[in-house]
Amino acid sequence: MICNMNIHEQYMYRCLELAGKGAGAVAPNPMVGAVLVYQDQIIGEGWHQQYGQAHAEVNCFKSVAPEDVPYIPESTLYVSLEPCAHYGKTPPCAELIVQHRVPQVVIACVDTFAQVAGKGIKILEAAGITVHTGVLEKEARALNKRFFTYHEKKRPYIILKWAQSADGYMAPEQGTKVMLSNALVQRFVHQMRSVEGAILVGYQTALKDNPYLTNRYFGKQQPLRLVIDAQNALPETLHLKTDGLQTIIYNHKSSLQFDALTYVPLAATSPLPEQIVKDLYQRGINSLIIEGGQKTLQQFLDANFWDEAFCIDTPVLLEQGTPAPQLAHALIHNSITLGDNIIKHYTRTHEYL
């Protein structure tokens, strides 16, 4: 049954707000929030806080005060994603809802994960529970865009990011290094890294910039670091190879494991983007941010493997150097001004989704 009443949207917005608290901590699981309402009063709420731990519905029921427990069988449960129906790291939430004798459940969107995919709703309806779906469905799917892309397109959600000079260059001539983005933007980038599953750079970026590719300001969550080094030619002294954090090196030569370094061979005869997204899908990585360089970014653009792009416009003039990637079939979603930098956020046009 499809239901779009304003009262339902009010409580579903709260579910989405709660769900967002799990950003960066629950992947590859979806972010989910739940609210229990009795006579227009919230008596319980919860969200999925950590991967492998209790789901939103469990935390919601646990939050109900002892004096309100008798009202659960007369309450409505709001949840931002269809309750799970399978045994994974936790028991099925759909069965938990049935056990609590909740008479009505309002769901934002169906879970397209194969082990759920409508099965949770069927469990609820078989128990005589009234189920409404489609309340703030668009917003709920947007919140879990990484999760849905992973299960529906069989690849990670891919975000491109680069900074460019006022005259359209990413970097100056060989042998020189110029910091284009300012300190505020650099903090913004660290925040982006804190919620993504993996981060990728190409050979030249790793060699010239010697980056850490870590999140140093927003919690402890770190993306899995990836670098393309076709000939295994990067120096052993780079931060990516010496700081002890997990790093995958895509190459054409070897399949080896040295402490935190994993060498993954890719075929030289096949496009790299397709091989990389396939490998990440098989590893359960549901999001990827690509930070350069120009060749790597353009390869993913040309292969149509991208979902969002963040282009950082700076006032620096380089006059010559490496041209910025060519972004086609894109819509400007919004822009953010941070000091003298402007971050332009692009999404793909609908016909190229």
Tab-separated table of C-alpha atoms in Angstrom:
chain	number	residue	atom	x	y	z
A	1	MET	CA	0.000	0.000	0.000
A	2	ILE	CA	1.426	3.402	-1.003
A	3	CYS	CA	0.873	6.187	1.505
A	4	ASN	CA	2.111	9.793	1.398
A	5	MET	CA	0.300	11.547	4.256
A	6	ASN	CA	2.086	14.523	5.808
A	7	ILE	CA	2.016	13.030	9.312
A	8	HIS	CA	3.910	10.026	8.018
A	9	GLU	CA	6.471	12.253	6.320
A	10	GLN	CA	7.043	14.136	9.560
A	11	TYR	CA	8.139	11.006	11.383
A	12	MET	CA	9.989	9.620	8.375
A	13	TYR	CA	12.124	12.754	8.224
A	14	ARG	CA	13.146	11.982	11.785
A	15	CYS	CA	14.045	8.430	10.693
A	16	LEU	CA	16.298	9.811	7.961
A	17	GLU	CA	17.906	12.234	10.393
A	18	LEU	CA	18.684	9.381	12.760
A	19	ALA	CA	19.908	7.145	9.935
A	20	GLY	CA	22.463	9.756	8.885
A	21	LYS	CA	24.194	9.417	12.241
A	22	GLY	CA	25.576	6.090	11.003
A	23	ALA	CA	27.474	7.658	8.084
A	24	GLY	CA	30.942	6.174	7.761
A	25	ALA	CA	30.366	3.580	10.487
A	26	VAL	CA	27.924	1.029	9.085
A	27	ALA	CA	29.129	0.338	5.521
A	28	PRO	CA	28.653	-1.884	3.643
A	29	ASN	CA	25.321	-1.989	5.482
A	30	PRO	CA	22.790	0.776	4.781
A	31	MET	CA	22.146	3.673	7.127
A	32	VAL	CA	18.758	3.101	8.782
A	33	GLY	CA	16.696	5.007	11.327
A	34	ALA	CA	13.531	3.950	13.158
A	35	VAL	CA	10.913	5.799	15.210
A	36	LEU	CA	8.077	4.339	17.314
A	37	VAL	CA	5.023	6.575	17.702
A	38	TYR	CA	2.074	6.229	20.105
A	39	GLN	CA	-0.783	8.724	19.786
A	40	ASP	CA	1.410	11.319	18.038
A	41	GLN	CA	4.184	10.985	20.618
A	42	ILE	CA	7.573	9.430	19.938
A	43	ILE	CA	8.164	6.747	22.549
A	44	GLY	CA	11.219	5.144	20.975
A	45	GLU	CA	13.848	5.813	18.339
A	46	GLY	CA	17.113	4.326	17.180
A	47	TRP	CA	19.535	3.932	14.303
A	48	HIS	CA	22.110	1.473	13.036
A	49	GLN	CA	25.229	2.749	14.778
A	50	GLN	CA	28.012	0.344	13.871
A	51	TYR	CA	28.535	-2.383	11.291
A	52	GLY	CA	27.889	-5.807	12.803
A	53	GLN	CA	25.955	-4.398	15.744
A	54	ALA	CA	22.247	-3.904	16.459
A	55	HIS	CA	20.032	-2.609	13.672
A	56	ALA	CA	17.856	0.487	13.927
A	57	GLU	CA	14.705	-1.411	14.895
A	58	VAL	CA	16.481	-3.206	17.738
A	59	ASN	CA	17.825	0.047	19.146
A	60	CYS	CA	14.442	1.689	18.731
A	61	PHE	CA	12.630	-0.934	20.818
A	62	LYS	CA	15.418	-0.891	23.426
A	63	SER	CA	15.016	2.866	23.831
A	64	VAL	CA	11.371	2.618	24.921
A	65	ALA	CA	10.969	3.540	28.584
A	66	PRO	CA	9.579	0.743	30.815
A	67	GLU	CA	6.358	2.664	31.434
A	68	ASP	CA	5.771	2.956	27.658
A	69	VAL	CA	6.371	-0.696	26.769
A	70	PRO	CA	2.635	-1.578	27.171
A	71	TYR	CA	1.863	0.935	24.380
A	72	ILE	CA	4.020	-0.796	21.747
A	73	PRO	CA	1.144	-3.013	20.493
A	74	GLU	CA	-0.849	0.172	19.823
A	75	SER	CA	1.977	2.120	18.156
A	76	THR	CA	3.207	2.756	14.631
A	77	LEU	CA	6.779	1.965	13.692
A	78	TYR	CA	8.475	4.173	11.104
A	79	VAL	CA	11.636	2.849	9.453
A	80	SER	CA	13.662	4.336	6.607
A	81	LEU	CA	14.369	0.969	4.933
A	82	GLU	CA	12.492	-2.305	4.711
A	83	PRO	CA	13.275	-4.426	7.810
A	84	CYS	CA	15.706	-7.259	7.113
A	85	ALA	CA	14.357	-10.779	6.753
A	86	HIS	CA	17.506	-12.879	7.007
A	87	TYR	CA	20.010	-14.018	9.605
A	88	GLY	CA	23.302	-12.176	9.098
A	89	LYS	CA	25.378	-10.682	11.889
A	90	THR	CA	22.053	-10.015	13.661
A	91	PRO	CA	18.626	-11.765	13.661
A	92	PRO	CA	15.862	-10.620	11.257
A	93	CYS	CA	14.296	-7.306	12.274
A	94	ALA	CA	10.997	-8.205	10.598
A	95	GLU	CA	10.522	-11.066	13.062
A	96	LEU	CA	11.418	-8.775	15.975
A	97	ILE	CA	8.656	-6.372	14.913
A	98	VAL	CA	6.172	-9.237	14.795
A	99	GLN	CA	7.239	-10.334	18.280
A	100	HIS	CA	6.511	-6.846	19.622
A	101	ARG	CA	3.014	-6.986	18.060
A	102	VAL	CA	3.326	-3.621	16.336
A	103	PRO	CA	0.071	-3.171	14.367
A	104	GLN	CA	1.340	-0.753	11.687
A	105	VAL	CA	4.707	-0.171	9.982
A	106	VAL	CA	5.539	2.718	7.644
A	107	ILE	CA	8.563	2.161	5.376
A	108	ALA	CA	10.366	4.669	3.187
A	109	CYS	CA	11.712	2.257	0.580
A	110	VAL	CA	12.117	-1.413	-0.235
A	111	ASP	CA	15.523	-3.006	0.322
A	112	THR	CA	16.837	-4.265	-3.032
A	113	PHE	CA	19.490	-6.467	-1.396
A	114	ALA	CA	18.699	-9.964	-2.712
A	115	GLN	CA	18.315	-11.505	0.755
A	116	VAL	CA	15.619	-8.966	1.640
A	117	ALA	CA	13.935	-7.545	-1.514
A	118	GLY	CA	10.346	-7.561	-0.234
A	119	LYS	CA	10.726	-10.550	2.086
A	120	GLY	CA	10.659	-8.364	5.192
A	121	ILE	CA	7.368	-6.793	4.110
A	122	LYS	CA	5.894	-10.227	3.434
A	123	ILE	CA	6.774	-11.366	6.963
A	124	LEU	CA	5.044	-8.334	8.425
A	125	GLU	CA	1.932	-8.673	6.264
A	126	ALA	CA	1.697	-12.411	6.940
A	127	ALA	CA	1.504	-11.521	10.647
A	128	GLY	CA	-1.421	-9.195	10.014
A	129	ILE	CA	0.588	-5.978	10.269
A	130	THR	CA	-0.527	-3.074	8.087
A	131	VAL	CA	2.401	-1.904	5.960
A	132	HIS	CA	2.714	1.432	4.144
A	133	THR	CA	5.614	2.023	1.741
A	134	GLY	CA	6.946	4.851	-0.383
A	135	VAL	CA	6.976	7.615	2.238
A	136	LEU	CA	9.954	9.874	1.356
A	137	GLU	CA	11.242	7.085	-0.859
A	138	LYS	CA	13.359	9.397	-3.016
A	139	GLU	CA	15.052	10.937	0.022
A	140	ALA	CA	15.649	7.535	1.596
A	141	ARG	CA	17.243	6.135	-1.559
A	142	ALA	CA	19.436	9.236	-1.860
A	143	LEU	CA	20.671	8.770	1.701
A	144	ASN	CA	21.742	5.214	0.868
A	145	LYS	CA	22.921	5.879	-2.681
A	146	ARG	CA	26.108	3.903	-2.022
A	147	PHE	CA	24.195	0.864	-0.786
A	148	PHE	CA	21.683	0.870	-3.648
A	149	THR	CA	24.318	1.447	-6.339
A	150	TYR	CA	26.371	-1.450	-4.990
A	151	HIS	CA	23.455	-3.904	-5.081
A	152	GLU	CA	21.702	-2.667	-8.211
A	153	LYS	CA	24.674	-1.784	-10.462
A	154	LYS	CA	27.092	-4.317	-8.952
A	155	ARG	CA	29.779	-1.698	-8.389
A	156	PRO	CA	30.771	0.933	-5.829
A	157	TYR	CA	29.269	4.408	-5.834
A	158	ILE	CA	32.008	6.508	-7.464
A	159	ILE	CA	32.902	10.105	-6.602
A	160	LEU	CA	35.488	12.089	-8.558
A	161	LYS	CA	37.392	14.975	-6.950
A	162	TRP	CA	39.996	17.385	-8.266
A	163	ALA	CA	41.216	20.950	-7.860
A	164	GLN	CA	41.971	23.157	-10.836
A	165	SER	CA	43.558	26.522	-11.478
A	166	ALA	CA	41.631	29.541	-12.749
A	167	ASP	CA	42.918	28.730	-16.238
A	168	GLY	CA	41.873	25.069	-16.125
A	169	TYR	CA	44.989	23.143	-15.101
A	170	MET	CA	45.288	20.470	-12.404
A	171	ALA	CA	49.034	20.671	-11.972
A	172	PRO	CA	52.001	22.689	-13.293
A	173	GLU	CA	54.754	21.385	-15.525
A	174	GLN	CA	56.688	18.284	-14.501
A	175	GLY	CA	58.981	18.616	-11.541
A	176	THR	CA	57.094	21.366	-9.702
A	177	LYS	CA	54.340	21.178	-7.110
A	178	VAL	CA	51.735	23.815	-6.307
A	179	MET	CA	49.027	23.558	-3.636
A	180	LEU	CA	45.839	24.718	-5.357
A	181	SER	CA	43.148	24.182	-2.712
A	182	ASN	CA	43.119	26.114	0.559
A	183	ALA	CA	43.071	24.780	4.126
A	184	LEU	CA	39.266	24.914	4.428
A	185	VAL	CA	38.829	22.801	1.315
A	186	GLN	CA	41.424	20.340	2.562
A	187	ARG	CA	39.324	19.829	5.713
A	188	PHE	CA	36.263	19.352	3.517
A	189	VAL	CA	38.097	16.635	1.584
A	190	HIS	CA	39.028	14.832	4.800
A	191	GLN	CA	35.363	14.830	5.760
A	192	MET	CA	34.545	13.266	2.396
A	193	ARG	CA	37.150	10.568	2.963
A	194	SER	CA	35.694	9.750	6.381
A	195	VAL	CA	32.492	8.307	4.873
A	196	GLU	CA	33.832	6.527	1.772
A	197	GLY	CA	34.948	2.916	1.554
A	198	ALA	CA	38.015	3.400	-0.624
A	199	ILE	CA	40.192	6.112	-2.173
A	200	LEU	CA	42.116	5.792	-5.451
A	201	VAL	CA	44.999	7.686	-7.060
A	202	GLY	CA	47.129	7.000	-10.103
A	203	TYR	CA	50.866	6.464	-10.412
A	204	GLN	CA	51.852	10.074	-11.040
A	205	THR	CA	49.843	11.425	-8.097
A	206	ALA	CA	51.358	8.864	-5.742
A	207	LEU	CA	54.860	9.599	-7.010
A	208	LYS	CA	54.742	13.413	-7.095
A	209	ASP	CA	52.539	14.152	-4.066
A	210	ASN	CA	53.522	11.229	-1.804
A	211	PRO	CA	50.042	11.426	-0.187
A	212	TYR	CA	48.779	9.691	2.929
A	213	LEU	CA	45.197	9.423	1.561
A	214	THR	CA	43.841	9.290	5.100
A	215	ASN	CA	41.107	10.987	7.105
A	216	ARG	CA	42.940	12.905	9.804
A	217	TYR	CA	40.198	15.072	11.304
A	218	PHE	CA	36.835	13.287	11.376
A	219	GLY	CA	36.751	10.204	13.574
A	220	LYS	CA	38.759	7.032	13.161
A	221	GLN	CA	37.162	5.665	9.983
A	222	GLN	CA	39.750	5.283	7.199
A	223	PRO	CA	39.137	4.489	3.546
A	224	LEU	CA	40.923	1.550	1.962
A	225	ARG	CA	43.765	3.101	-0.052
A	226	LEU	CA	44.249	2.158	-3.697
A	227	VAL	CA	46.981	3.122	-6.133
A	228	ILE	CA	47.571	2.233	-9.776
A	229	ASP	CA	51.210	1.250	-10.321
A	230	ALA	CA	51.232	-0.793	-13.509
A	231	GLN	CA	54.958	-1.612	-13.508
A	232	ASN	CA	55.486	-1.765	-9.713
A	233	ALA	CA	57.807	1.210	-10.054
A	234	LEU	CA	56.761	3.350	-7.083
A	235	PRO	CA	59.503	3.865	-4.482
A	236	GLU	CA	59.333	1.773	-1.342
A	237	THR	CA	59.742	4.936	0.756
A	238	LEU	CA	56.315	6.397	-0.055
A	239	HIS	CA	53.872	6.957	2.820
A	240	LEU	CA	51.442	4.561	1.124
A	241	LYS	CA	53.983	1.767	1.521
A	242	THR	CA	55.491	2.543	4.912
A	243	ASP	CA	52.813	3.800	7.323
A	244	GLY	CA	51.228	0.408	8.024
A	245	LEU	CA	47.717	1.209	6.767
A	246	GLN	CA	45.932	-1.147	4.377
A	247	THR	CA	46.767	-0.366	0.760
A	248	ILE	CA	46.024	-2.132	-2.524
A	249	ILE	CA	48.467	-1.669	-5.391
A	250	TYR	CA	46.953	-2.448	-8.788
A	251	ASN	CA	49.622	-3.587	-11.212
A	252	HIS	CA	50.327	-5.758	-14.262
A	253	LYS	CA	52.997	-7.949	-12.714
A	254	SER	CA	52.369	-9.558	-9.351
A	255	SER	CA	49.883	-10.887	-6.825
A	256	LEU	CA	51.560	-10.559	-3.443
A	257	GLN	CA	50.809	-9.691	0.182
A	258	PHE	CA	53.365	-7.851	2.310
A	259	ASP	CA	52.021	-6.837	5.709
A	260	ALA	CA	49.507	-4.066	4.945
A	261	LEU	CA	50.283	-4.014	1.203
A	262	THR	CA	48.263	-6.115	-1.223
A	263	TYR	CA	49.427	-6.325	-4.836
A	264	VAL	CA	46.510	-7.087	-7.152
A	265	PRO	CA	47.262	-7.955	-10.800
A	266	LEU	CA	45.133	-6.429	-13.562
A	267	ALA	CA	45.152	-7.434	-17.209
A	268	ALA	CA	47.014	-5.002	-19.454
A	269	THR	CA	44.630	-5.876	-22.310
A	270	SER	CA	41.430	-4.770	-20.542
A	271	PRO	CA	40.299	-1.291	-19.380
A	272	LEU	CA	41.493	-0.585	-15.842
A	273	PRO	CA	38.309	1.104	-14.529
A	274	GLU	CA	36.170	-1.951	-15.256
A	275	GLN	CA	38.645	-4.284	-13.566
A	276	ILE	CA	39.015	-2.040	-10.513
A	277	VAL	CA	35.282	-1.601	-9.889
A	278	LYS	CA	34.791	-5.356	-10.293
A	279	ASP	CA	37.536	-6.068	-7.757
A	280	LEU	CA	36.069	-3.573	-5.270
A	281	TYR	CA	32.589	-5.055	-5.692
A	282	GLN	CA	33.960	-8.494	-4.903
A	283	ARG	CA	35.648	-7.057	-1.799
A	284	GLY	CA	32.352	-5.594	-0.571
A	285	ILE	CA	33.463	-1.966	-0.994
A	286	ASN	CA	30.375	0.100	-1.772
A	287	SER	CA	31.916	3.537	-2.366
A	288	LEU	CA	35.038	4.949	-3.973
A	289	ILE	CA	36.484	8.454	-4.167
A	290	ILE	CA	39.014	9.111	-6.926
A	291	GLU	CA	41.410	11.996	-6.238
A	292	GLY	CA	43.599	11.936	-9.335
A	293	GLY	CA	45.516	12.350	-11.323
A	294	GLN	CA	44.098	13.618	-14.593
A	295	LYS	CA	44.663	10.373	-16.509
A	296	THR	CA	42.947	8.235	-13.859
A	297	LEU	CA	39.999	10.609	-13.517
A	298	GLN	CA	39.526	10.816	-17.293
A	299	GLN	CA	39.682	7.023	-17.645
A	300	PHE	CA	36.756	6.641	-15.252
A	301	LEU	CA	34.845	9.468	-16.935
A	302	ASP	CA	35.354	7.930	-20.378
A	303	ALA	CA	34.301	4.507	-19.086
A	304	ASN	CA	31.118	6.049	-17.630
A	305	PHE	CA	32.055	4.852	-14.147
A	306	TRP	CA	31.131	7.830	-11.984
A	307	ASP	CA	28.159	9.166	-10.023
A	308	GLU	CA	29.245	12.521	-8.583
A	309	ALA	CA	32.096	14.931	-9.183
A	310	PHE	CA	33.550	17.689	-7.013
A	311	CYS	CA	35.521	20.265	-8.975
A	312	ILE	CA	37.401	22.779	-6.829
A	313	ASP	CA	37.925	26.093	-8.607
A	314	THR	CA	40.867	28.098	-7.286
A	315	PRO	CA	42.227	31.585	-8.119
A	316	VAL	CA	45.729	30.288	-8.888
A	317	LEU	CA	47.014	30.858	-12.434
A	318	LEU	CA	49.358	28.202	-13.839
A	319	GLU	CA	49.427	29.268	-17.525
A	320	GLN	CA	50.452	25.749	-18.552
A	321	GLY	CA	50.528	22.230	-17.158
A	322	THR	CA	48.199	19.225	-16.933
A	323	PRO	CA	44.668	20.091	-18.140
A	324	ALA	CA	41.769	19.274	-15.814
A	325	PRO	CA	39.458	16.391	-16.802
A	326	GLN	CA	36.664	17.009	-19.278
A	327	LEU	CA	33.335	16.531	-17.519
A	328	ALA	CA	30.469	15.692	-19.894
A	329	HIS	CA	26.810	14.752	-19.354
A	330	ALA	CA	26.819	16.447	-15.944
A	331	LEU	CA	24.471	18.725	-14.025
A	332	ILE	CA	25.600	21.261	-11.458
A	333	HIS	CA	23.950	20.173	-8.199
A	334	ASN	CA	25.230	22.965	-5.969
A	335	SER	CA	28.329	24.960	-5.121
A	336	ILE	CA	30.086	25.829	-1.880
A	337	THR	CA	32.411	28.787	-1.353
A	338	LEU	CA	35.200	28.167	1.147
A	339	GLY	CA	37.513	31.150	1.355
A	340	ASP	CA	38.867	31.845	-2.121
A	341	ASN	CA	37.929	28.364	-3.417
A	342	ILE	CA	34.611	27.310	-4.935
A	343	ILE	CA	33.603	23.643	-4.768
A	344	LYS	CA	31.265	22.777	-7.633
A	345	HIS	CA	29.261	19.605	-7.056
A	346	TYR	CA	28.118	17.777	-10.196
A	347	THR	CA	25.802	14.815	-10.731
A	348	ARG	CA	25.143	12.881	-13.904
A	349	THR	CA	22.325	13.832	-16.254
A	350	HIS	CA	19.424	11.391	-16.057
A	351	GLU	CA	19.925	9.877	-19.499
A	352	TYR	CA	23.418	8.767	-18.499
A	353	LEU	CA	22.571	7.269	-15.120
